[in-house]
Coordinates of C-alpha atoms in Angstrom, one line a residue:
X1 CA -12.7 18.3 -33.5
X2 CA -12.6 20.4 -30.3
X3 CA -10.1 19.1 -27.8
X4 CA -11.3 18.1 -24.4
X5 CA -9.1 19.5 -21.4
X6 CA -10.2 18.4 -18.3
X7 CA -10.4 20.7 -14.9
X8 CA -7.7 19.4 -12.7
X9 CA -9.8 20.9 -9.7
X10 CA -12.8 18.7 -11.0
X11 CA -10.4 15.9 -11.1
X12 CA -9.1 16.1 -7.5
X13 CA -12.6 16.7 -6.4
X14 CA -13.7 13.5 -7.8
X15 CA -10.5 11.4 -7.1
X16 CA -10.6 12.5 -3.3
X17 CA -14.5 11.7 -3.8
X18 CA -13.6 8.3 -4.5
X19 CA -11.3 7.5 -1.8
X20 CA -13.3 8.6 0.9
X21 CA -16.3 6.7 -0.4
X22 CA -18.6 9.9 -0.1
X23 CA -18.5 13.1 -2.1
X24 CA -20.1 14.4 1.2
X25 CA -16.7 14.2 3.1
X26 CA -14.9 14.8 -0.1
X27 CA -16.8 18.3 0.0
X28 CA -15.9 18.6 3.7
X29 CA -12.2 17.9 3.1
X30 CA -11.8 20.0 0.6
X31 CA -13.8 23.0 2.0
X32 CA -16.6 23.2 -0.7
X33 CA -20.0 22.9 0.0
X34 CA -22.2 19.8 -1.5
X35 CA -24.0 21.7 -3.7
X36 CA -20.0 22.8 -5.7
X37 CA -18.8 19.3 -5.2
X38 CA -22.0 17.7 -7.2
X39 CA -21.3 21.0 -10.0
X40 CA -18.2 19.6 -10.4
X41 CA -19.1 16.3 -11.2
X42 CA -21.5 17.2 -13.4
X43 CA -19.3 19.0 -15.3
X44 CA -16.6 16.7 -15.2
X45 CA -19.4 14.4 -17.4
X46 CA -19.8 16.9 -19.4
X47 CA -16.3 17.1 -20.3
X48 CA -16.0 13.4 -20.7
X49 CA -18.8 13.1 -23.2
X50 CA -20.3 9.8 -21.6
X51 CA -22.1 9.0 -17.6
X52 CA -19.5 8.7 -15.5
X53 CA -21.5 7.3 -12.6
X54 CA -25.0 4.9 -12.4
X55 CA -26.9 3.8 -9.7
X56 CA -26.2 1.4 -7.5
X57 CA -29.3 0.9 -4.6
X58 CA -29.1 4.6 -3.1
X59 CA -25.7 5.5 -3.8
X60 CA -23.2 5.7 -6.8
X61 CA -21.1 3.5 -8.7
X62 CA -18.8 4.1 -11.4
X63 CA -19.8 2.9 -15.1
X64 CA -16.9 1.6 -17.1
X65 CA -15.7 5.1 -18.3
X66 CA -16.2 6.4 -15.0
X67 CA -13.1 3.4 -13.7
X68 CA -11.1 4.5 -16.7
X69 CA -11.4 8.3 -16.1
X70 CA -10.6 7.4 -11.9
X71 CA -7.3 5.9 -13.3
X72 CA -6.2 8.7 -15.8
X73 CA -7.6 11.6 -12.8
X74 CA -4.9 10.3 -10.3
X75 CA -1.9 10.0 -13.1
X76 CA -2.6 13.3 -13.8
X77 CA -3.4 14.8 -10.5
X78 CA 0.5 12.8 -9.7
X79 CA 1.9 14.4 -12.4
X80 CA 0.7 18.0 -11.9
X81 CA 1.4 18.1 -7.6
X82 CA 5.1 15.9 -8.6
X83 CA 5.5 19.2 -11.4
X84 CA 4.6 21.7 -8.5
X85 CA 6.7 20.4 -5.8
X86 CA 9.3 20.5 -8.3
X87 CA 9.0 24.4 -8.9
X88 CA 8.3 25.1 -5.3
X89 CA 11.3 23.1 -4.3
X90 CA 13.6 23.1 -7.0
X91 CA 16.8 24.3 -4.3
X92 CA 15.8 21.2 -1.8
X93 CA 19.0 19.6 -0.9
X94 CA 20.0 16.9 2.4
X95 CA 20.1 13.9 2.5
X96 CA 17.2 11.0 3.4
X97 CA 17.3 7.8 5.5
X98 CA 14.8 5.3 3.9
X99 CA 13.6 1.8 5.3
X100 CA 11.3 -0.1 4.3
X101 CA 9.8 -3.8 4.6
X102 CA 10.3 -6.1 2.2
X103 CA 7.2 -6.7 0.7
X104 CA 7.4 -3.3 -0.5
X105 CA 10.9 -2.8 -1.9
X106 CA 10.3 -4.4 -5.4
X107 CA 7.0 -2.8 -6.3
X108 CA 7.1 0.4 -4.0
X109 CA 10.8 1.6 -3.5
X110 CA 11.5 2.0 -7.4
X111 CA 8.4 4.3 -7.9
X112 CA 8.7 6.3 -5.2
X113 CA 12.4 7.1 -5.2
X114 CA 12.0 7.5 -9.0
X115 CA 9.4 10.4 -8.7
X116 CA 11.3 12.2 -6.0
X117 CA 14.6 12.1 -7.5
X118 CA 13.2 13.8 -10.7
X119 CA 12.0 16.1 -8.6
X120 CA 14.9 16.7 -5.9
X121 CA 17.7 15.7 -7.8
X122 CA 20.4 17.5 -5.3
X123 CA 19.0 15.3 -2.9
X124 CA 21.0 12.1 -1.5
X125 CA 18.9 9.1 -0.5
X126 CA 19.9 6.1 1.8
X127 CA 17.5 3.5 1.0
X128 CA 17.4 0.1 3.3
X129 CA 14.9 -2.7 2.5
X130 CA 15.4 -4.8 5.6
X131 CA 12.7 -7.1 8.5
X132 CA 10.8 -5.2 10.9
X133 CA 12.4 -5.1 14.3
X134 CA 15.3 -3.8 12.4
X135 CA 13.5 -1.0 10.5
X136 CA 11.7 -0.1 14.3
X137 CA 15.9 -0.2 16.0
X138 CA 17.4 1.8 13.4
X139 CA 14.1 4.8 13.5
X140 CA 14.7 4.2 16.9
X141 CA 18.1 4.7 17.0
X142 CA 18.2 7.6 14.8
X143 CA 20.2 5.7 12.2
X144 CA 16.9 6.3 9.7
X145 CA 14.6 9.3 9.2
X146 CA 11.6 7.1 8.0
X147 CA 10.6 3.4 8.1
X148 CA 7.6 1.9 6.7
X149 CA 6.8 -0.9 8.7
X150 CA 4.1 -3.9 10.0
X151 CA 2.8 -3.0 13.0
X152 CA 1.6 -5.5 16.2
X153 CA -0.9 -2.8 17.7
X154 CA 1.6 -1.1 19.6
X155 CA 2.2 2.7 18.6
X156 CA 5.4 4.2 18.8
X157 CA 7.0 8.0 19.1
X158 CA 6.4 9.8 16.0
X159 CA 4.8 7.4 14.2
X160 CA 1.4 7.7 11.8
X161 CA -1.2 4.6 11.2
X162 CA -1.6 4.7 7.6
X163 CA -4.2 1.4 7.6
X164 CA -4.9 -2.1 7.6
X165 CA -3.8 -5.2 5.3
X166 CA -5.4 -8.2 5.2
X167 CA -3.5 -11.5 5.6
X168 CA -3.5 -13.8 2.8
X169 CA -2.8 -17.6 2.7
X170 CA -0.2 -18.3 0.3
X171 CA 0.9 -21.5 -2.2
X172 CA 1.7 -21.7 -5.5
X173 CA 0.4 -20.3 -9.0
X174 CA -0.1 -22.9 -10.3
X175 CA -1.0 -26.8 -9.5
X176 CA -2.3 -27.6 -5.8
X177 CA -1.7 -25.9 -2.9
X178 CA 0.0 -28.6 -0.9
X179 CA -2.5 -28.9 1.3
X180 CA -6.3 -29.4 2.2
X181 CA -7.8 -30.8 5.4
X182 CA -9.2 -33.2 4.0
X183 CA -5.8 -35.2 4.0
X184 CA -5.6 -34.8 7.8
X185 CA -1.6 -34.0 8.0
X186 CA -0.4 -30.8 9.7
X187 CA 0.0 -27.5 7.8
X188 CA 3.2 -27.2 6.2
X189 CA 4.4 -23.9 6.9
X190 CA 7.0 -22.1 4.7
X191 CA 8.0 -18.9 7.6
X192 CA 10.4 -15.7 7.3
X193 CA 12.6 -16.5 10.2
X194 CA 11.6 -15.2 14.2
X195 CA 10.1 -13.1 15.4
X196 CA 7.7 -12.5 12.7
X197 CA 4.6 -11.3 13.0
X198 CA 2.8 -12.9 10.3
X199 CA 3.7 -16.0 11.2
X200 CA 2.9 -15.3 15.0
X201 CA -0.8 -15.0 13.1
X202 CA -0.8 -17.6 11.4
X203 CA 0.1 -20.3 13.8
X204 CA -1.9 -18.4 16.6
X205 CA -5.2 -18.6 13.9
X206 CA -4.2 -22.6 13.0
X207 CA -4.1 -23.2 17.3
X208 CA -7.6 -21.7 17.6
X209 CA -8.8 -23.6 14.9
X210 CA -7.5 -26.9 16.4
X211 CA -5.5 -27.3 13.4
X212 CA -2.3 -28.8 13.8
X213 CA 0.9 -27.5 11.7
X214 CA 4.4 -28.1 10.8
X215 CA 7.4 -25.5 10.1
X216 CA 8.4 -27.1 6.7
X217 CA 11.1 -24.2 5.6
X218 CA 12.3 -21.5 7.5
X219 CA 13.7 -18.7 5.1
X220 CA 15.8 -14.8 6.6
X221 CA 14.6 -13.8 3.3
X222 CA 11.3 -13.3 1.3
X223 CA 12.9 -14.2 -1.9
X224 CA 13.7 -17.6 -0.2
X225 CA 9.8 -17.5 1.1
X226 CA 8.1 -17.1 -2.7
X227 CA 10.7 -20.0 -4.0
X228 CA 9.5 -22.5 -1.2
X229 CA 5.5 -21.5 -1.9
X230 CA 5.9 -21.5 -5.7
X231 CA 8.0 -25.2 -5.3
X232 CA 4.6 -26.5 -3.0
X233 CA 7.2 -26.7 -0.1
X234 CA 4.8 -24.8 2.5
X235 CA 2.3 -22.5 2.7
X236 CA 3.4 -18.9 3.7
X237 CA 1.4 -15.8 5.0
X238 CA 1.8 -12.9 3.2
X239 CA -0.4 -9.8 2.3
X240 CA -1.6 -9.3 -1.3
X241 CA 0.9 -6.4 -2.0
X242 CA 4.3 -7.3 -3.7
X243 CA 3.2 -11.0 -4.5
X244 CA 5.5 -12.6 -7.1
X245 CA 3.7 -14.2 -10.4
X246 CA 5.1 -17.7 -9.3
X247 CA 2.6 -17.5 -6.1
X248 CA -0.9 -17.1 -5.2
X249 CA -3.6 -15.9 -2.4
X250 CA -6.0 -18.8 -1.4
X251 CA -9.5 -18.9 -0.5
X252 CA -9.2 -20.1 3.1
X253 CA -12.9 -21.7 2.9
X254 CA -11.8 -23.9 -0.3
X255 CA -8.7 -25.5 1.3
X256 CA -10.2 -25.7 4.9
X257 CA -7.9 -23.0 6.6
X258 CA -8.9 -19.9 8.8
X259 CA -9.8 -16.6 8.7
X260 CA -6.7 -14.2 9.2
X261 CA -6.8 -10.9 10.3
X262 CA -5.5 -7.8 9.2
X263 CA -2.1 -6.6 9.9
X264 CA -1.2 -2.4 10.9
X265 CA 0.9 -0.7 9.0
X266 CA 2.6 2.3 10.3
X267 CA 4.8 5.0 9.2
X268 CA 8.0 5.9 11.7
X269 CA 9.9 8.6 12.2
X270 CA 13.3 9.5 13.9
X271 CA 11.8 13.2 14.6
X272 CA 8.0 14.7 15.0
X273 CA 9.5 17.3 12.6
X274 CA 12.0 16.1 10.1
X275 CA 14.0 18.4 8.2
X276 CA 12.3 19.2 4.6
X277 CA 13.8 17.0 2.5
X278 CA 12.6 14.2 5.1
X279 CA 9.3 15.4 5.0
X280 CA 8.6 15.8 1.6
X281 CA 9.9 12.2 0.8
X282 CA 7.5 11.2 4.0
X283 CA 4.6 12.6 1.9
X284 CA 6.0 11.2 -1.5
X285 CA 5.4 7.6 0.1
X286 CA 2.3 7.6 1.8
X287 CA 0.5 9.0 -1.0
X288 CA 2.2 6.0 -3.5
X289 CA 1.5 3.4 0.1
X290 CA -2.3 4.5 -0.4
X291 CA -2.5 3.9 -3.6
X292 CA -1.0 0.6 -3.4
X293 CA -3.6 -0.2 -0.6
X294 CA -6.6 0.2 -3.1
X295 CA -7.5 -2.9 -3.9
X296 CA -6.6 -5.0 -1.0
X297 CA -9.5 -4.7 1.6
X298 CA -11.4 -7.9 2.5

């Protein structure tokens, strides 16, 4: 049996493809023309044996084998640029200042530091999973080279926009969620301590709706936060990334709550040009941040 090996240069084509949502900007970004870009996907079908795309009204969708080969594509693209910045930058040495919000240290912080101390192991890393006015005092201060943060709107110095989040309503895994409209009681509301922008939402969104609430637990942690949602202590506000099994998102519409909107999330630095070590690690985690955003629009 012949062994397939797939084009990594198809693979890229298609992966970037897919995250733009047209392989017309896909061909833009990566300086082919469209006519290349829809060679490559052709061939990439060929290699694969099966469709990899089907109609959907005038555009594409993936089939089935087309979401499985989108999966393996970006493990192997992640692989073969974590292999090449490890050749090309096998002598980088420094040291990093990391901080992050904690919705992503559990899921996010592991992964990433994982990757880049395979491939920068003379590299030292100062990693701080801490709230948000800290992570924006220390960038500030110079007493971190990065910090991934929630943003309000406002932009500071050196600082990139990565995307959007949406807010989630959230109670327990399992059993009721505390609450429903229908019992006409305030909102029990389980909140990280202030200021917090989240809960600045929430309430704000509960007062427009002329829909009374209640602070039920106030937690300085977010472990503290899941254990009084998962208990039915509160509902909390939260986006879907780094939610606990013991906790879920709620349908706003089936509990009678309202809309919430999305929240900014923003890159800092301490410098518009860090020192290499400091930006590689910068790219390292926007590229994992993207991929944990795919998935959470709506």
């Amino acid at each position: 049996m012949r062994r397939t090996i797939f084009d990594l240069d198809v693979l890229r084509t298609f992966s970037t493809g897919m995250e733009l949502g047209n392989f017309a900007k896909a061909a833009e970004k990566l300086g082919r023309s469209t006519s290349a870009v829809s060679a490559q996907l052709k061939k990439l079908e060929e290699q694969a044996g099966t469709p990899i795309f089907r109609k959907a009204g005038r555009g594409l969708a993936l089939t089935d084998a087309g979401e499985t080969m989108l999966g393996y594509a970006r493990r192997l693209l992640e692989l073969n640029d974590e292999a090449a910045a490890a050749v090309h930058s096998a002598e980088l040495e420094g040291w990093v200042r990391l901080g992050l919000q904690e919705d992503f240290g559990e899921n996010l912080l592991p992964e990433v530091l994982g990757r880049f101390a395979r491939a920068h192991p003379k590299v030292r890393i100062e990693a701080r999973v801490v709230r948000n006015a800290e992570l924006l005092e220390r960038v500030t201060s110079g007493k971190l080279d990065l910090a991934l943060a929630w943003s309000d709107g406002t932009l500071a110095a050196h600082c990139e926009r990565i995307g959007e989040v949406p807010m989630r309503w959230i109670g327990p895994a399992e059993g009721l969620p505390g609450w429903h409209a229908a019992s006409g009681e305030p909102v029990p509301l389980a909140s990280l301590e202030a200021p917090c922008l989240m809960r600045t939402a929430a309430t704000r969104a509960l007062d427009e709706a002329d829909i009374s609430w209640r602070l039920a637990f106030v937690s300085p942690s977010l472990g503290g936060l899941w254990a009084a949602a998962a208990a039915g202590l509160g509902l909390t506000i939260r986006t879907p990334i780094g939610l606990p099994a013991k906790v879920r998102p709620l349908a706003p519409e089936a509990v009678g709550l309202p809309d919430l909107p999305k929240l900014g999330l923003v890159l800092h630095r301490a410098e518009a040009e860090l020192q290499p070590a400091g930006a590689r690690l910068g790219a390292l985690l926007l590229e994992s941040v993207h991929d944990a955003l795919r998935g959470t629009s709506g």
